[in-house]
Short mmCIF file of N, CA and C in Angstrom, two decimals:
data_model
loop_
_atom_site.label_atom_id
_atom_site.label_comp_id
_atom_site.label_asym_id
_atom_site.label_seq_id
_atom_site.Cartn_x
_atom_site.Cartn_y
_atom_site.Cartn_z
N MET A 1 4.99 -6.77 97.15
CA MET A 1 4.46 -6.02 96.44
C MET A 1 5.55 -5.34 96.24
N ASN A 2 6.62 -4.75 95.33
CA ASN A 2 7.58 -4.88 95.35
C ASN A 2 7.70 -3.55 94.37
N ASP A 3 7.20 -3.56 93.05
CA ASP A 3 6.82 -2.82 92.43
C ASP A 3 5.73 -1.49 92.59
N ILE A 4 6.24 0.04 92.09
CA ILE A 4 5.63 0.72 92.80
C ILE A 4 4.45 0.72 92.54
N LYS A 5 3.68 0.13 91.30
CA LYS A 5 2.81 0.96 90.77
C LYS A 5 1.75 -0.60 90.67
N GLU A 6 2.41 -1.80 91.09
CA GLU A 6 1.49 -2.65 91.95
C GLU A 6 1.18 -2.03 93.18
N ILE A 7 1.95 -1.42 94.01
CA ILE A 7 1.66 -1.19 95.41
C ILE A 7 0.46 0.03 95.22
N LYS A 8 0.25 0.85 94.04
CA LYS A 8 -0.64 2.62 94.06
C LYS A 8 -1.72 1.45 93.71
N GLU A 9 -1.74 0.41 93.41
CA GLU A 9 -2.80 0.18 92.66
C GLU A 9 -3.96 -0.76 93.72
N PHE A 10 -2.91 -1.76 94.29
CA PHE A 10 -3.28 -1.84 95.96
C PHE A 10 -3.74 -1.53 96.39
N PHE A 11 -3.40 0.04 97.02
CA PHE A 11 -3.81 1.01 97.48
C PHE A 11 -5.01 2.06 97.55
N GLU A 12 -5.72 1.36 95.86
CA GLU A 12 -6.45 2.56 95.54
C GLU A 12 -7.77 2.00 95.50
N LYS A 13 -7.48 0.93 96.09
CA LYS A 13 -8.82 0.07 97.15
C LYS A 13 -8.99 0.67 98.41
N ASP A 14 -8.02 1.47 98.98
CA ASP A 14 -8.00 2.04 100.22
C ASP A 14 -8.85 3.75 99.88
N ARG A 15 -10.25 3.29 99.76
CA ARG A 15 -11.08 3.96 99.22
C ARG A 15 -11.40 5.63 99.81
N PHE A 16 -11.63 5.66 100.82
CA PHE A 16 -11.60 6.37 101.80
C PHE A 16 -10.49 7.72 101.85
N ALA A 17 -9.23 6.85 101.62
CA ALA A 17 -7.69 8.11 101.88
C ALA A 17 -7.94 8.57 99.70
N THR A 18 -8.54 7.44 99.34
CA THR A 18 -7.89 8.05 98.04
C THR A 18 -8.83 8.85 97.23
N LYS A 19 -10.71 8.45 98.02
CA LYS A 19 -11.30 9.42 97.01
C LYS A 19 -11.77 11.31 97.44
N ASN A 20 -10.72 11.26 98.64
CA ASN A 20 -10.30 12.38 99.81
C ASN A 20 -9.02 13.09 99.01
N GLY A 21 -8.66 12.37 97.50
CA GLY A 21 -7.08 12.88 97.24
C GLY A 21 -5.63 12.56 97.43
N MET A 22 -5.65 11.77 98.03
CA MET A 22 -4.10 11.38 99.06
C MET A 22 -3.59 10.35 98.05
N TYR A 23 -2.84 10.42 98.37
CA TYR A 23 -1.20 9.30 96.97
C TYR A 23 -0.54 8.79 97.58
N ILE A 24 0.36 7.86 97.53
CA ILE A 24 1.85 7.40 97.58
C ILE A 24 2.83 8.30 96.46
N GLU A 25 3.81 8.74 97.54
CA GLU A 25 4.79 9.79 96.35
C GLU A 25 5.71 8.64 96.26
N GLU A 26 6.13 6.69 97.50
CA GLU A 26 7.51 6.55 97.43
C GLU A 26 7.07 5.61 98.57
N VAL A 27 8.00 4.21 98.48
CA VAL A 27 8.07 3.20 100.13
C VAL A 27 9.59 3.02 99.49
N GLY A 28 9.05 2.56 100.83
CA GLY A 28 11.06 1.72 101.11
C GLY A 28 10.77 0.32 102.43
N GLU A 29 11.98 -0.14 102.55
CA GLU A 29 11.19 -1.62 103.15
C GLU A 29 11.18 -0.20 105.60
N LYS A 30 9.80 -0.36 105.88
CA LYS A 30 9.01 -0.08 106.54
C LYS A 30 9.23 1.38 106.47
N TYR A 31 8.93 1.95 105.06
CA TYR A 31 8.84 3.21 105.10
C TYR A 31 7.46 3.16 103.77
N ALA A 32 7.16 4.96 104.33
CA ALA A 32 6.28 5.12 102.76
C ALA A 32 6.19 7.04 103.06
N LYS A 33 6.14 7.24 102.07
CA LYS A 33 5.72 8.49 101.97
C LYS A 33 4.37 9.02 100.88
N CYS A 34 3.27 9.67 101.68
CA CYS A 34 2.57 10.02 101.31
C CYS A 34 1.90 11.58 100.86
N ALA A 35 1.19 12.43 100.00
CA ALA A 35 0.94 12.97 99.96
C ALA A 35 -0.69 13.38 99.58
N LEU A 36 -0.94 15.17 99.87
CA LEU A 36 -2.51 15.44 99.14
C LEU A 36 -1.98 16.45 99.02
N GLU A 37 -3.18 17.08 97.85
CA GLU A 37 -3.29 18.38 97.56
C GLU A 37 -4.39 19.11 98.29
N ILE A 38 -4.11 20.04 98.94
CA ILE A 38 -5.27 21.06 99.43
C ILE A 38 -6.10 21.35 98.80
N THR A 39 -7.15 21.03 99.28
CA THR A 39 -8.97 21.92 98.68
C THR A 39 -9.34 22.38 99.86
N ASP A 40 -10.42 23.19 99.19
CA ASP A 40 -11.41 23.98 99.99
C ASP A 40 -12.61 22.07 100.36
N ASP A 41 -12.16 21.53 99.96
CA ASP A 41 -12.81 20.87 100.90
C ASP A 41 -12.82 19.38 102.17
N HIS A 42 -11.05 20.44 101.90
CA HIS A 42 -10.36 19.91 102.94
C HIS A 42 -10.10 20.56 104.17
N ARG A 43 -11.64 21.49 103.85
CA ARG A 43 -11.79 22.98 105.16
C ARG A 43 -11.95 22.26 106.47
N ASN A 44 -12.45 23.20 107.29
CA ASN A 44 -13.98 23.72 108.14
C ASN A 44 -14.58 24.47 107.82
N ALA A 45 -15.16 24.69 108.53
CA ALA A 45 -16.30 26.07 108.88
C ALA A 45 -15.25 27.76 109.18
N LEU A 46 -15.15 26.95 109.79
CA LEU A 46 -13.25 28.22 109.70
C LEU A 46 -12.46 28.93 108.62
N GLY A 47 -12.19 27.92 107.47
CA GLY A 47 -11.14 27.71 106.75
C GLY A 47 -10.06 27.36 106.95
N ALA A 48 -10.08 26.46 107.90
CA ALA A 48 -9.13 25.68 108.69
C ALA A 48 -8.83 24.28 107.66
N LEU A 49 -7.92 23.99 108.51
CA LEU A 49 -7.73 22.36 107.81
C LEU A 49 -8.94 21.81 108.45
N MET A 50 -8.96 21.18 108.19
CA MET A 50 -10.19 19.98 109.45
C MET A 50 -9.05 19.67 109.89
N GLY A 51 -8.99 18.71 111.19
CA GLY A 51 -8.08 17.83 111.72
C GLY A 51 -7.49 16.25 111.26
N GLY A 52 -9.09 16.33 110.16
CA GLY A 52 -9.15 14.87 110.08
C GLY A 52 -8.09 14.79 109.32
N VAL A 53 -7.89 15.24 108.70
CA VAL A 53 -6.93 15.30 107.05
C VAL A 53 -5.46 14.95 107.44
N PRO A 54 -4.78 15.48 108.39
CA PRO A 54 -3.39 15.59 108.25
C PRO A 54 -3.65 13.56 109.68
N TYR A 55 -4.74 13.59 109.71
CA TYR A 55 -4.80 12.06 110.66
C TYR A 55 -5.19 11.09 109.79
N THR A 56 -6.25 11.25 108.33
CA THR A 56 -5.71 10.37 107.79
C THR A 56 -4.72 10.07 106.93
N LEU A 57 -4.08 11.12 106.32
CA LEU A 57 -3.33 10.89 105.81
C LEU A 57 -1.91 9.96 107.20
N ALA A 58 -1.90 10.81 107.97
CA ALA A 58 -1.61 9.14 108.73
C ALA A 58 -1.57 8.17 108.77
N ASP A 59 -2.18 7.70 108.78
CA ASP A 59 -3.31 6.65 108.97
C ASP A 59 -2.48 5.60 107.96
N PHE A 60 -3.54 6.22 106.87
CA PHE A 60 -3.49 6.10 104.79
C PHE A 60 -1.28 5.56 104.60
N CYS A 61 -0.87 6.72 106.12
CA CYS A 61 0.47 6.37 104.89
C CYS A 61 1.13 5.31 106.19
N PHE A 62 0.62 4.74 107.41
CA PHE A 62 1.16 4.25 108.14
C PHE A 62 0.43 2.46 107.36
N ALA A 63 -0.77 2.37 107.12
CA ALA A 63 -1.33 1.11 106.28
C ALA A 63 -0.01 1.21 105.51
N VAL A 64 0.35 1.80 104.43
CA VAL A 64 0.93 1.70 103.17
C VAL A 64 3.04 1.66 103.55
N ALA A 65 3.24 2.29 104.18
CA ALA A 65 4.68 1.41 104.82
C ALA A 65 4.35 0.15 105.90
N THR A 66 3.78 -0.24 106.00
CA THR A 66 3.37 -1.46 106.87
C THR A 66 2.59 -3.06 105.87
N ASN A 67 1.98 -2.67 105.60
CA ASN A 67 1.22 -2.92 104.22
C ASN A 67 1.67 -3.68 102.86
N HIS A 68 2.57 -2.93 102.00
CA HIS A 68 3.55 -3.00 101.52
C HIS A 68 4.14 -3.76 101.20
N GLU A 69 5.13 -4.35 102.43
CA GLU A 69 6.05 -5.62 102.74
C GLU A 69 5.08 -7.65 102.78
N ASP A 70 3.86 -7.54 102.33
CA ASP A 70 3.65 -8.62 102.09
C ASP A 70 3.09 -9.20 103.94
N THR A 71 3.02 -8.24 104.78
CA THR A 71 2.83 -8.15 106.15
C THR A 71 1.70 -7.62 106.94
N PRO A 72 0.49 -8.44 106.25
CA PRO A 72 -0.74 -8.00 107.30
C PRO A 72 -0.92 -7.26 108.39
N THR A 73 -1.08 -5.91 108.57
CA THR A 73 -1.00 -5.35 109.44
C THR A 73 -2.35 -3.85 109.80
N VAL A 74 -2.47 -4.02 111.18
CA VAL A 74 -3.73 -3.60 111.33
C VAL A 74 -3.40 -2.26 112.32
N SER A 75 -4.10 -1.64 112.76
CA SER A 75 -3.64 0.10 113.56
C SER A 75 -4.46 -0.84 115.00
N LEU A 76 -3.86 -0.84 115.86
CA LEU A 76 -3.60 -0.78 117.22
C LEU A 76 -3.98 0.40 117.68
N SER A 77 -3.60 1.13 118.21
CA SER A 77 -3.66 2.56 118.60
C SER A 77 -2.85 3.48 117.65
N SER A 78 -3.05 4.74 117.97
CA SER A 78 -2.81 6.19 117.47
C SER A 78 -2.78 7.33 118.13
N ASN A 79 -1.97 8.01 117.97
CA ASN A 79 -1.76 8.98 118.36
C ASN A 79 -1.97 10.54 117.79
N ILE A 80 -2.47 11.21 117.65
CA ILE A 80 -1.73 12.49 117.05
C ILE A 80 -1.74 14.08 117.60
N THR A 81 -0.31 14.55 117.19
CA THR A 81 -0.61 16.72 117.87
C THR A 81 -0.33 17.03 116.22
N TYR A 82 -1.10 18.12 116.66
CA TYR A 82 -1.26 19.37 115.75
C TYR A 82 -0.34 20.23 116.10
N LEU A 83 0.63 20.58 115.22
CA LEU A 83 1.58 21.63 115.67
C LEU A 83 1.30 22.81 115.18
N SER A 84 1.05 22.82 113.85
CA SER A 84 -0.12 24.12 112.43
C SER A 84 -0.52 23.69 112.06
N GLN A 85 -0.79 25.28 110.99
CA GLN A 85 -1.65 24.75 109.80
C GLN A 85 -0.50 24.80 108.71
N PRO A 86 -1.20 24.42 107.72
CA PRO A 86 -0.21 24.20 106.72
C PRO A 86 -0.62 26.15 106.42
N LYS A 87 0.92 25.93 104.83
CA LYS A 87 1.13 27.32 104.86
C LYS A 87 0.93 27.19 103.46
N GLY A 88 1.46 26.06 102.87
CA GLY A 88 1.52 25.40 102.02
C GLY A 88 0.16 24.88 100.98
N LYS A 89 0.10 24.41 100.16
CA LYS A 89 -1.29 23.64 99.63
C LYS A 89 -0.48 22.40 99.10
N THR A 90 0.05 21.89 99.52
CA THR A 90 -0.06 20.34 99.79
C THR A 90 1.00 19.74 101.06
N LEU A 91 0.61 18.73 100.99
CA LEU A 91 0.40 17.35 102.28
C LEU A 91 1.01 16.68 102.44
N PHE A 92 2.17 16.38 102.82
CA PHE A 92 3.16 15.05 103.54
C PHE A 92 2.75 14.39 104.22
N ALA A 93 3.27 13.37 104.19
CA ALA A 93 3.58 12.42 105.18
C ALA A 93 4.24 11.65 104.86
N GLU A 94 5.27 11.04 106.21
CA GLU A 94 6.34 10.20 106.39
C GLU A 94 5.93 9.13 107.61
N ALA A 95 5.70 7.92 107.39
CA ALA A 95 6.19 7.08 108.32
C ALA A 95 7.27 5.93 107.92
N LYS A 96 7.49 5.44 109.07
CA LYS A 96 9.09 5.46 109.81
C LYS A 96 9.13 4.40 109.85
N CYS A 97 9.18 3.20 110.51
CA CYS A 97 9.42 2.32 111.31
C CYS A 97 10.53 2.83 113.07
N GLU A 98 9.93 2.42 114.14
CA GLU A 98 10.68 2.66 114.79
C GLU A 98 10.72 1.42 115.82
N LYS A 99 10.15 0.59 115.35
CA LYS A 99 9.90 -1.13 116.82
C LYS A 99 9.56 -1.74 115.86
N ASP A 100 10.39 -3.05 115.08
CA ASP A 100 9.41 -3.84 114.58
C ASP A 100 9.70 -5.67 115.45
N GLY A 101 8.49 -5.68 116.11
CA GLY A 101 8.52 -6.92 117.04
C GLY A 101 7.41 -8.01 116.21
N LYS A 102 7.27 -9.16 117.10
CA LYS A 102 6.57 -10.51 116.26
C LYS A 102 5.25 -10.41 116.34
N THR A 103 4.67 -9.76 116.85
CA THR A 103 3.62 -9.12 116.64
C THR A 103 2.95 -7.99 116.84
N THR A 104 4.18 -7.05 116.81
CA THR A 104 3.82 -5.40 116.88
C THR A 104 4.55 -4.72 116.45
N CYS A 105 4.45 -3.36 116.36
CA CYS A 105 5.00 -2.38 115.70
C CYS A 105 4.75 -1.41 115.72
N TYR A 106 5.89 -0.48 115.47
CA TYR A 106 5.46 1.39 116.26
C TYR A 106 6.18 2.44 115.10
N TYR A 107 5.03 3.26 114.89
CA TYR A 107 5.90 3.77 113.72
C TYR A 107 5.53 5.42 113.89
N SER A 108 7.21 6.25 113.69
CA SER A 108 6.29 7.47 114.01
C SER A 108 5.72 8.14 112.37
N ILE A 109 5.04 9.31 112.17
CA ILE A 109 4.41 9.24 110.79
C ILE A 109 5.27 11.12 111.30
N LYS A 110 5.70 11.89 110.55
CA LYS A 110 5.68 13.33 110.66
C LYS A 110 4.90 13.70 109.22
N ILE A 111 3.87 14.84 109.61
CA ILE A 111 3.08 15.37 108.51
C ILE A 111 3.32 16.66 108.03
N TYR A 112 3.82 17.60 106.90
CA TYR A 112 4.09 19.00 106.58
C TYR A 112 3.62 18.80 105.58
N ASP A 113 4.12 20.42 104.78
CA ASP A 113 3.89 20.67 103.38
C ASP A 113 4.96 20.65 103.14
N GLU A 114 5.07 21.57 101.87
CA GLU A 114 6.34 21.78 100.70
C GLU A 114 6.87 22.83 101.18
N LEU A 115 6.51 23.35 102.00
CA LEU A 115 7.31 25.19 102.73
C LEU A 115 7.78 24.62 104.16
N GLY A 116 7.83 23.33 104.25
CA GLY A 116 8.37 22.93 105.37
C GLY A 116 8.14 22.91 106.82
N VAL A 117 6.70 23.69 106.80
CA VAL A 117 5.77 24.02 108.22
C VAL A 117 5.03 22.32 108.80
N LYS A 118 6.02 22.15 109.46
CA LYS A 118 5.09 21.16 110.32
C LYS A 118 3.73 21.15 111.01
N VAL A 119 3.09 20.24 110.61
CA VAL A 119 1.81 20.55 110.87
C VAL A 119 0.93 19.20 111.41
N ALA A 120 1.99 18.11 111.56
CA ALA A 120 1.30 17.58 112.85
C ALA A 120 2.53 16.17 113.08
N ASP A 121 2.14 15.40 114.65
CA ASP A 121 3.41 14.67 114.66
C ASP A 121 1.96 13.75 115.17
N ALA A 122 2.54 12.18 114.29
CA ALA A 122 1.66 11.03 114.76
C ALA A 122 2.44 10.01 115.48
N VAL A 123 1.43 8.89 116.13
CA VAL A 123 2.57 7.81 116.83
C VAL A 123 1.79 7.15 116.43
N THR A 124 1.37 5.27 115.67
CA THR A 124 1.10 4.22 115.66
C THR A 124 1.28 3.18 116.33
N THR A 125 1.28 2.95 116.67
CA THR A 125 1.20 0.81 117.10
C THR A 125 0.66 0.17 116.31
N GLY A 126 0.60 -0.81 115.88
CA GLY A 126 0.38 -1.69 114.91
C GLY A 126 0.11 -2.93 115.49
N PHE A 127 -0.35 -4.43 114.45
CA PHE A 127 -0.65 -5.35 115.43
C PHE A 127 -0.73 -6.16 113.79
N HIS A 128 0.92 -7.40 113.57
CA HIS A 128 0.71 -8.26 112.78
C HIS A 128 -0.46 -9.29 112.60
N ILE A 129 -0.45 -8.95 111.68
CA ILE A 129 -2.48 -10.28 112.24
C ILE A 129 -1.24 -12.02 111.05
N GLN A 130 -0.42 -11.46 111.13
CA GLN A 130 0.45 -12.67 110.53
C GLN A 130 1.73 -12.43 109.94
N LYS A 131 2.80 -13.10 110.65
CA LYS A 131 4.01 -12.39 110.28
C LYS A 131 4.67 -13.10 109.62
N LYS A 132 6.07 -12.76 108.30
CA LYS A 132 6.25 -13.59 107.50
C LYS A 132 7.74 -13.24 107.51
#
């Protein structure tokens, strides 16, 4: 998939992420940027952003970055470190490939808001189901 419209249509099937408001901003070679408009539905009982929100955005961004180039890839492991609550209204994630091997890959994912507040850092190791 090379066309951004085709990529967005394909990832609409990722219903958990898209039904929770996540969308694709841009894609590149072994790269993706995704976003989410924060609403009250994304907050916990204390009024803070639920921890699963940045994690799901990071996971969705990893999926887009690794799968839009026709190399089916799934997560083997993922780790997230929460750094701050967002101050803005939009959350972004950028996934960048650090290492792409024959069967596995390693991505760093930065999660931040439109004000530049660093919300979380994540790393994900993926497994290429079949490398083309």
